[in-house]
mmCIF file of C-alpha atoms and ligand atoms in Angstrom:
data_model
loop_
_atom_site.group_PDB
_atom_site.id
_atom_site.type_symbol
_atom_site.label_atom_id
_atom_site.label_comp_id
_atom_site.label_asym_id
_atom_site.label_seq_id
_atom_site.Cartn_x
_atom_site.Cartn_y
_atom_site.Cartn_z
ATOM 1 C CA MET R 1 -8.888 47.880 -23.544
ATOM 2 C CA ARG R 2 -5.948 45.617 -22.672
ATOM 3 C CA VAL R 3 -2.868 46.461 -24.683
ATOM 4 C CA SER R 4 0.073 44.266 -25.667
ATOM 5 C CA LEU R 5 2.921 44.197 -28.166
ATOM 6 C CA PRO R 6 5.179 41.589 -29.782
ATOM 7 C CA HIS R 7 8.747 41.121 -28.614
ATOM 8 C CA MET R 8 11.895 42.311 -30.333
ATOM 9 C CA GLY R 9 14.936 42.092 -28.092
ATOM 10 C CA ASN R 10 14.581 44.421 -25.118
ATOM 11 C CA LEU R 11 11.935 46.634 -26.711
ATOM 12 C CA TYR R 12 9.391 45.525 -24.103
ATOM 13 C CA ILE R 13 11.337 47.377 -21.371
ATOM 14 C CA PRO R 14 10.759 50.979 -22.566
ATOM 15 C CA CYS R 15 7.260 50.053 -23.733
ATOM 16 C CA ARG R 16 6.371 48.633 -20.326
ATOM 17 C CA ALA R 17 7.757 51.785 -18.662
ATOM 18 C CA ILE R 18 5.603 54.043 -20.865
ATOM 19 C CA LEU R 19 2.410 52.016 -20.419
ATOM 20 C CA GLU R 20 3.007 51.677 -16.674
ATOM 21 C CA GLN R 21 3.587 55.399 -16.179
ATOM 22 C CA LEU R 22 0.418 56.230 -18.081
ATOM 23 C CA GLY R 23 -1.689 53.731 -16.176
ATOM 24 C CA VAL R 24 -2.631 51.681 -19.267
ATOM 25 C CA ASP R 25 -3.938 48.143 -18.729
ATOM 26 C CA TYR R 26 -1.340 45.990 -20.518
ATOM 27 C CA VAL R 27 0.211 42.522 -20.706
ATOM 28 C CA ILE R 28 3.661 41.604 -21.934
ATOM 29 C CA PRO R 29 3.632 38.180 -23.634
ATOM 30 C CA PRO R 30 6.009 35.510 -22.293
ATOM 31 C CA ALA R 31 9.621 35.744 -23.502
ATOM 32 C CA ASN R 32 10.190 34.187 -26.921
ATOM 33 C CA SER R 33 10.365 30.422 -26.723
ATOM 34 C CA GLN R 34 9.971 27.318 -28.811
ATOM 35 C CA ARG R 35 6.231 27.509 -28.088
ATOM 36 C CA THR R 36 6.070 31.049 -29.525
ATOM 37 C CA LEU R 37 7.806 29.930 -32.692
ATOM 38 C CA SER R 38 5.697 26.767 -33.024
ATOM 39 C CA LEU R 39 2.456 28.723 -32.622
ATOM 40 C CA GLY R 40 3.556 31.339 -35.141
ATOM 41 C CA SER R 41 4.755 28.761 -37.665
ATOM 42 C CA ARG R 42 1.618 26.655 -37.347
ATOM 43 C CA TYR R 43 -0.695 29.500 -38.294
ATOM 44 C CA SER R 44 1.488 31.470 -40.744
ATOM 45 C CA PRO R 45 1.497 31.007 -44.514
ATOM 46 C CA GLU R 46 4.389 28.622 -45.145
ATOM 47 C CA GLY R 47 6.759 30.884 -47.080
ATOM 48 C CA LEU R 48 6.688 33.820 -44.693
ATOM 49 C CA CYS R 49 9.765 35.091 -42.904
ATOM 50 C CA ILE R 50 10.641 34.399 -39.274
ATOM 51 C CA PRO R 51 9.821 37.922 -37.966
ATOM 52 C CA PHE R 52 6.234 37.357 -39.123
ATOM 53 C CA LYS R 53 6.055 33.936 -37.469
ATOM 54 C CA MET R 54 7.635 35.006 -34.186
ATOM 55 C CA THR R 55 5.489 38.116 -33.841
ATOM 56 C CA LEU R 56 2.350 36.130 -34.695
ATOM 57 C CA GLY R 57 3.334 33.661 -31.944
ATOM 58 C CA ASN R 58 3.676 36.601 -29.511
ATOM 59 C CA MET R 59 0.273 37.912 -30.559
ATOM 60 C CA ILE R 60 -1.417 34.569 -29.925
ATOM 61 C CA GLU R 61 0.261 34.320 -26.510
ATOM 62 C CA ALA R 62 -0.799 37.889 -25.710
ATOM 63 C CA ALA R 63 -4.379 37.118 -26.800
ATOM 64 C CA GLU R 64 -4.356 34.087 -24.482
ATOM 65 C CA MET R 65 -3.505 36.503 -21.673
ATOM 66 C CA GLY R 66 -6.518 38.651 -22.492
ATOM 67 C CA ALA R 67 -5.014 41.327 -24.743
ATOM 68 C CA ASP R 68 -7.508 42.892 -27.157
ATOM 69 C CA THR R 69 -5.305 45.618 -28.693
ATOM 70 C CA LEU R 70 -1.847 45.046 -30.139
ATOM 71 C CA LEU R 71 0.645 47.789 -30.848
ATOM 72 C CA VAL R 72 2.983 46.915 -33.670
ATOM 73 C CA PRO R 73 5.758 49.134 -34.958
ATOM 74 C CA GLY R 74 5.984 48.747 -38.683
ATOM 75 C CA GLY R 75 6.034 50.630 -41.914
ATOM 76 C CA TYR R 76 5.416 50.445 -45.597
ATOM 77 C CA GLY R 77 8.625 49.454 -47.298
ATOM 78 C CA ILE R 78 9.439 47.624 -50.466
ATOM 79 C CA CYS R 79 9.153 44.118 -48.994
ATOM 80 C CA ARG R 80 6.090 42.410 -47.520
ATOM 81 C CA LEU R 81 6.517 44.086 -44.122
ATOM 82 C CA GLY R 82 3.857 46.567 -45.188
ATOM 83 C CA TYR R 83 1.036 44.032 -45.159
ATOM 84 C CA TYR R 84 2.203 42.020 -42.146
ATOM 85 C CA THR R 85 -0.292 43.369 -39.672
ATOM 86 C CA ARG R 86 -3.375 43.038 -41.882
ATOM 87 C CA VAL R 87 -2.577 39.349 -42.498
ATOM 88 C CA GLN R 88 -1.787 38.735 -38.823
ATOM 89 C CA GLU R 89 -5.021 40.405 -37.758
ATOM 90 C CA GLN R 90 -6.965 38.189 -40.175
ATOM 91 C CA ILE R 91 -5.266 35.053 -38.813
ATOM 92 C CA LEU R 92 -6.075 36.078 -35.223
ATOM 93 C CA HIS R 93 -9.721 36.672 -36.151
ATOM 94 C CA ASN R 94 -9.888 33.265 -37.870
ATOM 95 C CA LEU R 95 -8.547 31.743 -34.647
ATOM 96 C CA GLY R 96 -11.450 33.344 -32.776
ATOM 97 C CA TYR R 97 -9.627 36.229 -31.053
ATOM 98 C CA ASP R 98 -11.457 39.539 -31.069
ATOM 99 C CA ILE R 99 -8.369 41.656 -31.336
ATOM 100 C CA GLU R 100 -7.339 44.880 -33.050
ATOM 101 C CA ILE R 101 -3.838 45.600 -34.315
ATOM 102 C CA ILE R 102 -2.736 49.208 -34.338
ATOM 103 C CA GLN R 103 0.235 49.612 -36.620
ATOM 104 C CA LEU R 104 2.570 52.426 -35.858
ATOM 105 C CA GLY R 105 3.760 53.708 -39.215
ATOM 106 C CA VAL R 106 7.173 54.836 -37.994
ATOM 107 C CA SER R 107 8.453 55.321 -41.505
ATOM 108 C CA GLU R 108 5.651 57.746 -42.362
ATOM 109 C CA ARG R 109 4.624 59.702 -39.262
ATOM 110 C CA LYS R 110 7.729 59.473 -37.071
ATOM 111 C CA PHE R 111 7.467 61.110 -33.652
ATOM 112 C CA ALA R 112 3.986 62.547 -34.293
ATOM 113 C CA GLY R 113 2.680 59.074 -35.133
ATOM 114 C CA MET R 114 4.158 57.663 -31.942
ATOM 115 C CA MET R 115 2.577 60.418 -29.829
ATOM 116 C CA ASP R 116 -0.832 59.959 -31.473
ATOM 117 C CA LEU R 117 -0.652 56.253 -30.824
ATOM 118 C CA ILE R 118 0.191 56.698 -27.148
ATOM 119 C CA ARG R 119 -2.607 59.232 -26.726
ATOM 120 C CA ARG R 120 -5.036 56.899 -28.427
ATOM 121 C CA VAL R 121 -4.364 54.003 -26.036
ATOM 122 C CA THR R 122 -4.374 56.340 -23.026
ATOM 123 C CA ASN R 123 -7.702 57.912 -23.932
ATOM 124 C CA ASN R 124 -6.058 61.253 -24.722
ATOM 125 C CA ALA R 125 -3.863 61.607 -21.653
ATOM 126 C CA PRO R 126 -2.443 65.146 -21.304
ATOM 127 C CA TRP R 127 0.569 65.874 -23.496
ATOM 128 C CA HIS R 128 2.908 66.574 -20.612
ATOM 129 C CA ARG R 129 2.224 63.132 -19.103
ATOM 130 C CA VAL R 130 2.690 61.397 -22.458
ATOM 131 C CA LEU R 131 5.957 63.210 -23.125
ATOM 132 C CA SER R 132 7.287 62.548 -19.645
ATOM 133 C CA ALA R 133 6.461 58.806 -19.852
ATOM 134 C CA PHE R 134 8.028 58.621 -23.306
ATOM 135 C CA ARG R 135 11.204 60.300 -22.069
ATOM 136 C CA PHE R 136 11.474 57.856 -19.177
ATOM 137 C CA GLY R 137 11.038 54.918 -21.579
ATOM 138 C CA LEU R 138 13.811 56.250 -23.805
ATOM 139 C CA THR R 139 16.142 56.688 -20.836
ATOM 140 C CA LYS R 140 15.589 53.048 -19.902
ATOM 141 C CA LEU R 141 16.220 51.999 -23.483
ATOM 142 C CA ASN R 142 19.530 53.874 -23.569
ATOM 143 C CA ALA R 143 20.593 52.258 -20.290
ATOM 144 C CA VAL R 144 19.793 48.766 -21.583
ATOM 145 C CA ASP R 145 21.768 49.318 -24.790
ATOM 146 C CA GLN R 146 24.717 50.795 -22.911
ATOM 147 C CA ILE R 147 24.900 47.654 -20.760
ATOM 148 C CA GLU R 148 24.623 45.455 -23.843
ATOM 149 C CA ARG R 149 27.495 47.255 -25.609
ATOM 150 C CA MET R 150 29.696 46.765 -22.577
ATOM 151 C CA VAL R 151 28.782 43.067 -22.345
ATOM 152 C CA GLN R 152 29.870 42.592 -25.958
ATOM 153 C CA LYS R 153 33.337 43.831 -25.004
ATOM 154 C CA VAL R 154 33.689 41.785 -21.813
ATOM 155 C CA ARG R 155 32.336 38.421 -23.005
ATOM 156 C CA PRO R 156 35.302 37.372 -25.176
ATOM 157 C CA VAL R 157 37.985 38.294 -22.642
ATOM 158 C CA GLU R 158 36.477 37.368 -19.255
ATOM 159 C CA LEU R 159 38.446 34.768 -17.317
ATOM 160 C CA VAL R 160 35.389 32.992 -15.931
ATOM 161 C CA GLN R 161 33.093 32.352 -18.843
ATOM 162 C CA GLY R 162 29.473 33.335 -18.324
ATOM 163 C CA THR R 163 30.173 36.157 -15.831
ATOM 164 C CA ALA R 164 29.158 38.956 -18.205
ATOM 165 C CA ASN R 165 26.000 37.090 -19.201
ATOM 166 C CA GLN R 166 24.986 36.686 -15.567
ATOM 167 C CA ILE R 167 25.498 40.391 -14.887
ATOM 168 C CA TYR R 168 23.594 41.249 -18.051
ATOM 169 C CA THR R 169 20.563 39.168 -17.065
ATOM 170 C CA LYS R 170 20.439 40.802 -13.623
ATOM 171 C CA ALA R 171 20.981 44.288 -15.064
ATOM 172 C CA ILE R 172 18.141 43.955 -17.583
ATOM 173 C CA SER R 173 15.727 42.822 -14.923
ATOM 174 C CA ALA R 174 16.839 45.575 -12.498
ATOM 175 C CA ILE R 175 16.423 48.276 -15.164
ATOM 176 C CA ASP R 176 13.006 46.881 -16.067
ATOM 177 C CA ASN R 177 11.952 47.151 -12.405
ATOM 178 C CA THR R 178 12.992 50.778 -11.840
ATOM 179 C CA ASP R 179 10.272 53.391 -11.452
ATOM 180 C CA ASP R 180 12.170 56.677 -11.281
ATOM 181 C CA TYR R 181 15.227 58.403 -12.726
ATOM 182 C CA ASP R 182 17.325 58.268 -9.556
ATOM 183 C CA THR R 183 16.985 54.507 -9.162
ATOM 184 C CA LEU R 184 17.559 53.999 -12.862
ATOM 185 C CA LYS R 185 20.744 56.077 -12.761
ATOM 186 C CA ARG R 186 22.024 54.151 -9.737
ATOM 187 C CA VAL R 187 21.189 50.730 -11.228
ATOM 188 C CA ARG R 188 22.887 51.589 -14.515
ATOM 189 C CA ALA R 189 26.044 52.852 -12.809
ATOM 190 C CA ASP R 190 26.087 49.838 -10.493
ATOM 191 C CA TYR R 191 25.933 47.255 -13.299
ATOM 192 C CA LEU R 192 28.342 49.128 -15.560
ATOM 193 C CA GLY R 193 30.708 49.167 -12.585
ATOM 194 C CA GLN R 194 30.281 45.417 -12.089
ATOM 195 C CA LEU R 195 31.084 44.791 -15.735
ATOM 196 C CA LYS R 196 34.195 46.959 -15.533
ATOM 197 C CA GLN R 197 35.399 44.910 -12.594
ATOM 198 C CA VAL R 198 35.096 41.507 -14.280
ATOM 199 C CA THR R 199 38.522 39.889 -14.335
ATOM 200 C CA THR R 200 39.708 39.704 -17.910
ATOM 201 C CA ASP R 201 42.639 38.257 -19.808
ATOM 202 C CA GLN R 202 44.824 41.319 -20.419
ATOM 203 C CA GLN R 203 46.829 39.529 -23.129
ATOM 204 C CA ALA R 204 43.771 38.499 -25.129
ATOM 205 C CA HIS R 205 43.446 39.882 -28.611
ATOM 206 C CA PRO R 206 40.019 38.570 -29.653
ATOM 207 C CA LEU R 207 38.823 38.234 -33.206
ATOM 208 C CA ILE R 208 36.378 40.953 -34.150
ATOM 209 C CA VAL R 209 33.272 39.883 -35.985
ATOM 210 C CA GLY R 210 30.518 42.214 -37.149
ATOM 211 C CA VAL R 211 26.897 41.120 -37.026
ATOM 212 C CA THR R 212 24.622 42.549 -39.668
ATOM 213 C CA GLY R 213 21.476 41.634 -41.583
ATOM 214 C CA GLU R 214 17.743 42.019 -41.250
ATOM 215 C CA PHE R 215 16.704 44.303 -38.403
ATOM 216 C CA TYR R 216 14.467 41.887 -36.465
ATOM 217 C CA VAL R 217 16.785 38.875 -36.459
ATOM 218 C CA VAL R 218 19.783 41.057 -35.568
ATOM 219 C CA LEU R 219 17.933 42.413 -32.527
ATOM 220 C CA GLU R 220 15.960 39.375 -31.397
ATOM 221 C CA PRO R 221 18.383 36.762 -30.001
ATOM 222 C CA PHE R 222 15.888 33.884 -29.948
ATOM 223 C CA SER R 223 15.302 34.136 -33.693
ATOM 224 C CA SER R 224 19.029 34.125 -34.483
ATOM 225 C CA PHE R 225 20.127 31.282 -32.178
ATOM 226 C CA ASP R 226 21.571 33.647 -29.553
ATOM 227 C CA ILE R 227 24.492 34.063 -31.865
ATOM 228 C CA GLU R 228 26.235 36.819 -29.915
ATOM 229 C CA ARG R 229 26.479 34.668 -26.784
ATOM 230 C CA GLU R 230 27.706 31.729 -28.871
ATOM 231 C CA LEU R 231 30.419 33.912 -30.415
ATOM 232 C CA GLY R 232 31.366 35.094 -26.926
ATOM 233 C CA LYS R 233 31.894 31.451 -25.911
ATOM 234 C CA LEU R 234 34.256 31.143 -28.875
ATOM 235 C CA ARG R 235 36.177 34.197 -27.579
ATOM 236 C CA VAL R 236 35.038 36.483 -30.371
ATOM 237 C CA GLU R 237 34.178 40.148 -29.863
ATOM 238 C CA VAL R 238 30.926 41.091 -31.572
ATOM 239 C CA ARG R 239 30.431 44.510 -33.149
ATOM 240 C CA ARG R 240 26.958 45.542 -34.139
ATOM 241 C CA THR R 241 25.808 48.919 -35.387
ATOM 242 C CA THR R 242 22.070 48.276 -34.972
ATOM 243 C CA PHE R 243 20.588 49.024 -31.557
ATOM 244 C CA ILE R 244 16.983 49.871 -30.764
ATOM 245 C CA SER R 245 17.996 53.111 -29.025
ATOM 246 C CA GLY R 246 19.897 54.313 -32.105
ATOM 247 C CA TRP R 247 17.067 53.355 -34.403
ATOM 248 C CA THR R 248 14.545 55.219 -32.217
ATOM 249 C CA LYS R 249 16.730 58.314 -32.023
ATOM 250 C CA PHE R 250 17.155 58.536 -35.777
ATOM 251 C CA SER R 251 13.801 57.348 -37.073
ATOM 252 C CA LEU R 252 11.697 59.406 -34.671
ATOM 253 C CA PHE R 253 13.764 62.557 -34.197
ATOM 254 C CA LEU R 254 16.718 63.012 -36.547
ATOM 255 C CA ASN R 255 15.486 61.576 -39.863
ATOM 256 C CA PRO R 256 12.615 64.115 -40.025
ATOM 257 C CA LEU R 257 15.278 66.840 -39.688
ATOM 258 C CA GLY R 258 17.079 65.470 -42.713
ATOM 259 C CA ILE R 259 19.855 63.700 -40.790
ATOM 260 C CA ASN R 260 20.244 60.218 -42.201
ATOM 261 C CA GLU R 261 22.522 57.911 -40.212
ATOM 262 C CA LYS R 262 22.595 55.496 -43.125
ATOM 263 C CA SER R 263 24.013 57.873 -45.741
ATOM 264 C CA ARG R 264 27.575 56.641 -45.129
ATOM 265 C CA ILE R 265 26.615 53.014 -45.383
ATOM 266 C CA HIS R 266 24.533 53.567 -48.524
ATOM 267 C CA LYS R 267 27.449 55.403 -50.131
ATOM 268 C CA ALA R 268 29.720 52.470 -49.329
ATOM 269 C CA ALA R 269 27.252 50.007 -50.874
ATOM 270 C CA ARG R 270 26.595 52.076 -54.011
ATOM 271 C CA PRO R 271 29.338 50.635 -56.273
ATOM 272 C CA TYR R 272 27.612 47.245 -55.906
ATOM 273 C CA LEU R 273 23.989 48.134 -55.209
ATOM 274 C CA LYS R 274 22.576 51.464 -56.250
ATOM 275 C CA ARG R 275 19.206 51.579 -54.519
ATOM 276 C CA ASP R 276 17.050 50.475 -51.644
ATOM 277 C CA ILE R 277 15.792 46.931 -52.139
ATOM 278 C CA GLY R 278 13.583 46.817 -49.042
ATOM 279 C CA GLY R 279 14.287 45.665 -45.504
ATOM 280 C CA ASP R 280 17.973 46.047 -44.683
ATOM 281 C CA GLY R 281 19.580 44.510 -47.772
ATOM 282 C CA TRP R 282 21.252 47.749 -48.871
ATOM 283 C CA GLU R 283 22.755 48.238 -45.419
ATOM 284 C CA SER R 284 24.028 44.635 -45.267
ATOM 285 C CA VAL R 285 26.091 45.192 -48.426
ATOM 286 C CA GLY R 286 27.303 48.571 -47.141
ATOM 287 C CA GLU R 287 28.408 47.110 -43.790
ATOM 288 C CA LYS R 288 30.709 44.679 -45.532
ATOM 289 C CA VAL R 289 32.339 47.427 -47.546
ATOM 290 C CA LEU R 290 32.500 49.951 -44.720
ATOM 291 C CA HIS R 291 33.967 47.698 -42.039
ATOM 292 C CA ASN R 292 36.302 45.768 -44.282
ATOM 293 C CA LYS R 293 39.432 46.909 -42.437
ATOM 294 C CA GLU R 294 37.936 46.929 -38.967
ATOM 295 C CA TYR R 295 36.436 43.424 -38.728
ATOM 296 C CA ASP R 296 38.076 40.029 -39.117
ATOM 297 C CA GLY R 297 34.808 38.649 -40.471
ATOM 298 C CA LEU R 298 31.136 39.389 -40.870
ATOM 299 C CA ILE R 299 28.079 37.375 -39.908
ATOM 300 C CA HIS R 300 25.115 38.113 -42.082
ATOM 301 C CA LEU R 301 21.773 37.162 -40.506
ATOM 302 C CA ALA R 302 19.019 36.594 -43.032
ATOM 303 C CA PRO R 303 15.501 35.304 -42.451
ATOM 304 C CA PHE R 304 14.790 32.383 -44.781
ATOM 305 C CA THR R 305 12.816 33.692 -47.837
ATOM 306 C CA CYS R 306 13.706 37.333 -47.069
ATOM 307 C CA MET R 307 14.048 38.894 -50.521
ATOM 308 C CA PRO R 308 16.236 41.888 -49.557
ATOM 309 C CA GLU R 309 18.763 39.731 -47.698
ATOM 310 C CA ILE R 310 18.828 37.123 -50.487
ATOM 311 C CA ILE R 311 19.862 39.912 -52.868
ATOM 312 C CA ALA R 312 22.502 41.145 -50.396
ATOM 313 C CA GLU R 313 23.834 37.604 -49.906
ATOM 314 C CA ASN R 314 24.318 37.235 -53.645
ATOM 315 C CA ILE R 315 26.077 40.569 -54.057
ATOM 316 C CA MET R 316 28.484 40.221 -51.137
ATOM 317 C CA PRO R 317 30.881 37.670 -52.724
ATOM 318 C CA SER R 318 31.460 40.007 -55.691
ATOM 319 C CA THR R 319 32.770 43.013 -53.742
ATOM 320 C CA LYS R 320 36.481 43.741 -53.847
ATOM 321 C CA GLU R 321 36.531 44.100 -50.064
ATOM 322 C CA ASN R 322 37.110 40.473 -49.270
ATOM 323 C CA ILE R 323 36.509 39.916 -45.569
ATOM 324 C CA PRO R 324 34.948 36.508 -44.980
ATOM 325 C CA VAL R 325 31.154 36.547 -44.650
ATOM 326 C CA LEU R 326 29.050 33.804 -43.130
ATOM 327 C CA THR R 327 25.365 34.064 -44.006
ATOM 328 C CA ILE R 328 23.107 32.353 -41.510
ATOM 329 C CA LEU R 329 19.517 31.731 -42.484
ATOM 330 C CA CYS R 330 17.073 32.014 -39.627
ATOM 331 C CA ASP R 331 13.963 29.861 -39.691
ATOM 332 C CA GLU R 332 12.099 27.329 -37.588
ATOM 333 C CA GLN R 333 13.537 24.505 -39.733
ATOM 334 C CA ILE R 334 17.167 25.329 -38.862
ATOM 335 C CA ALA R 335 18.706 23.597 -35.851
ATOM 336 C CA LYS R 336 20.927 25.523 -33.447
ATOM 337 C CA ALA R 337 23.482 22.678 -33.260
ATOM 338 C CA GLY R 338 24.154 23.034 -36.991
ATOM 339 C CA VAL R 339 24.574 26.792 -36.652
ATOM 340 C CA ILE R 340 27.105 26.369 -33.837
ATOM 341 C CA THR R 341 29.149 23.947 -35.963
ATOM 342 C CA ARG R 342 29.228 26.507 -38.766
ATOM 343 C CA LEU R 343 30.238 29.257 -36.345
ATOM 344 C CA GLU R 344 33.111 27.123 -35.028
ATOM 345 C CA ALA R 345 34.332 26.447 -38.563
ATOM 346 C CA PHE R 346 34.062 30.156 -39.412
ATOM 347 C CA VAL R 347 36.055 31.181 -36.332
ATOM 348 C CA ASP R 348 38.736 28.566 -37.189
ATOM 349 C CA LEU R 349 38.997 30.095 -40.653
ATOM 350 C CA LEU R 350 39.342 33.625 -39.243
ATOM 351 C CA GLU R 351 42.029 32.544 -36.769
ATOM 352 C CA ARG R 352 43.984 30.863 -39.551
ATOM 353 C CA LYS R 353 43.658 33.979 -41.724
ATOM 354 C CA ARG R 354 44.990 36.109 -38.896
ATOM 355 C CA ARG R 355 47.946 33.734 -38.351
ATOM 356 C CA VAL R 356 48.805 33.773 -42.051
ATOM 357 C CA GLN R 357 48.673 37.582 -42.164
ATOM 358 C CA LYS R 358 50.911 37.782 -39.104
ATOM 359 C CA ASP R 359 53.460 35.407 -40.683
ATOM 360 C CA GLN R 360 53.423 37.431 -43.909
ATOM 361 C CA ARG R 361 54.063 40.655 -41.994
ATOM 362 C CA ARG R 362 56.987 39.000 -40.165
ATOM 363 C CA VAL R 363 58.522 37.825 -43.466
ATOM 364 C CA THR R 364 58.265 41.243 -45.115
ATOM 365 C CA ALA R 365 59.565 43.120 -42.009
HETATM 366 S S1 SF4 P 401 12.996 42.523 -44.555
HETATM 367 FE FE1 SF4 P 401 12.853 40.361 -44.977
HETATM 368 S S2 SF4 P 401 12.403 39.409 -43.016
HETATM 369 FE FE2 SF4 P 401 11.974 41.572 -42.812
HETATM 370 S S3 SF4 P 401 9.808 41.714 -43.326
HETATM 371 FE FE3 SF4 P 401 10.909 42.098 -45.212
HETATM 372 S S4 SF4 P 401 11.016 40.064 -46.191
HETATM 373 FE FE4 SF4 P 401 10.462 39.738 -44.047
#
């Protein structure tokens, strides 16, 4: 058995750590690229969303590397996510790959499902080894997300543009290469220290823009035109509430105990949308309402043809909380150059809004 999994942001790092520690034969497909997207788009039904196409591209690339078992986190929600893996498996078989997809039903079996899955691919490794490998993977995941949060703060205010990105790239690779807790702790502290020491513009007062939308495109930079880096170049601080570590913590451990991290956001959305509509549409509406005072603007990432985000996009203009929202559709047909032009125009609008508000405050003072 040779195991693999599709990409979603830095998810491959904890997964690699777990598989490595348990001695599983695995391959990680190449990082997402134009080839991944082209392969996925070529063999997907035309109207499907970009997460389906990208992950199918990863699966084909993994199969080319000899993978015969794919682990795919997923669940059975209201949208088509629930039948993703069966369709992808059929496509792979039609292409001649003898491959099995094991879907991890996170939404149904939580932590127990994850443990069963790991034991299955490790031929029933002892529990203590599985738990220890899983814990190490989670520690890596937390370190990666901590670095990413810090990079979001430094990018818009660094004096030499690109410094934070360079540190980030090195940090991610160093964390990925650690094999024990001591090294991991040292690497994390070292790179956090480097980020703290980046020379920044102390007078800068960057615009704050939230990034929300469908889970996959928010977390996978290739599918959403590396939007956070592009906003950093425009001197904008990005705020994002979705991180893989947070999602893991809640969906595997805290949700089964009745602690729902989304209750606040659902409550905020309720005057405009009363129920779950699948995917992350309910949360997208709630984010706009909840962060109205905190953000200068909101970027809403929506896969083209994604029903939940189409609903959210149509509700957002009607809320009384009127922060500007820019919806960006993510698909293989959309060119990055066009997205950057729209981002520049959006940032111009936010700067003007801030200037006008400042002038109004001065007049009334
Ligand atoms: S939420 Fe949207 S993008 Fe995600 S699987 Fe469902 S339809 Fe596709």
